[in-house]
Tab-separated table of C-alpha atoms in Angstrom:
chain	number	residue	atom	x	y	z
A	1	ASP	CA	31.688	7.029	-12.521
A	2	PRO	CA	31.397	3.573	-14.696
A	3	HIS	CA	27.658	4.918	-15.802
A	4	LEU	CA	29.145	7.400	-17.812
A	5	SER	CA	29.276	6.630	-21.396
A	6	PRO	CA	30.555	9.816	-23.837
A	7	LEU	CA	28.365	10.557	-26.988
A	8	GLU	CA	28.805	12.282	-30.076
A	9	SER	CA	27.187	14.724	-31.684
A	10	GLY	CA	24.110	13.813	-33.397
A	11	THR	CA	23.955	10.142	-31.408
A	12	VAL	CA	20.950	8.458	-30.073
A	13	THR	CA	20.843	6.168	-27.398
A	14	LEU	CA	17.949	3.663	-25.519
A	15	LEU	CA	18.290	4.139	-22.172
A	16	SER	CA	17.723	1.680	-19.404
A	17	THR	CA	15.422	1.770	-16.080
A	18	GLY	CA	16.067	3.613	-13.439
A	19	ASN	CA	14.706	6.881	-12.232
A	20	SER	CA	17.472	9.808	-12.735
A	21	ILE	CA	19.934	10.540	-15.740
A	22	LYS	CA	23.090	13.224	-15.582
A	23	ILE	CA	24.101	15.103	-18.292
A	24	TYR	CA	27.788	16.630	-18.499
A	25	ALA	CA	29.526	18.657	-20.729
A	26	LEU	CA	32.885	17.954	-21.614
A	27	ASN	CA	33.542	20.839	-24.614
A	28	GLY	CA	31.418	23.063	-24.116
A	29	PRO	CA	27.548	23.833	-23.873
A	30	VAL	CA	24.587	20.812	-24.277
A	31	ARG	CA	21.734	20.423	-25.943
A	32	PHE	CA	19.386	17.539	-26.038
A	33	LEU	CA	16.099	16.497	-26.167
A	34	LEU	CA	14.841	13.300	-23.500
A	35	LEU	CA	11.976	11.668	-24.319
A	36	ALA	CA	9.932	8.896	-22.278
A	37	GLY	CA	6.731	6.846	-22.047
A	38	ARG	CA	5.715	3.539	-21.418
A	39	PRO	CA	6.144	0.950	-23.926
A	40	ILE	CA	3.161	-0.198	-25.824
A	41	GLY	CA	4.372	-3.592	-26.570
A	42	GLU	CA	4.776	-3.204	-31.020
A	43	PRO	CA	7.371	-4.386	-32.961
A	44	ILE	CA	10.384	-1.339	-34.010
A	45	SER	CA	11.497	-1.292	-37.123
A	46	TRP	CA	14.366	1.959	-37.199
A	47	HIS	CA	16.631	3.493	-39.624
A	48	GLY	CA	17.693	7.033	-39.461
A	49	PRO	CA	15.311	9.642	-38.649
A	50	ILE	CA	12.548	7.551	-39.572
A	51	VAL	CA	10.460	4.678	-36.748
A	52	MET	CA	7.855	2.091	-38.435
A	53	ASN	CA	6.583	-1.289	-37.186
A	54	THR	CA	7.663	-3.390	-40.089
A	55	LYS	CA	10.818	-3.459	-42.058
A	56	GLU	CA	8.215	-2.863	-45.102
A	57	GLU	CA	6.352	-0.036	-43.520
A	58	LEU	CA	9.828	1.569	-43.313
A	59	GLU	CA	10.978	0.786	-46.730
A	60	LEU	CA	6.921	2.584	-48.241
A	61	ALA	CA	8.274	5.465	-45.915
A	62	PHE	CA	11.158	5.987	-47.462
A	63	GLY	CA	9.865	5.288	-50.711
A	64	GLU	CA	7.310	7.987	-49.647
A	65	LEU	CA	10.217	10.746	-48.450
A	66	ASN	CA	12.149	10.424	-51.971
A	67	LYS	CA	9.134	10.828	-54.029
A	68	GLY	CA	7.868	13.930	-51.681
A	69	THR	CA	4.662	12.313	-50.526
A	70	PHE	CA	5.795	11.347	-46.533
A	71	ILE	CA	4.234	14.366	-44.897
A	72	LYS	CA	0.837	13.747	-45.432
A	73	ARG	CA	-2.010	17.434	-44.715
């Protein structure tokens, strides 16, 4: 199947439009998280586990993460 794309453990991928997805495990069990939603039309700045709207917000977030103040309660 030309649409099959193997992914390594810990990989994140963005799927294009469609109405179905098939998951196959080549070597043992598989665990995955599938998220879906409508686009909200805002810019995205993404690095590692953090997603913000701008590079400046992303830099601020990583600064807070390093200082231990990223999680707000």
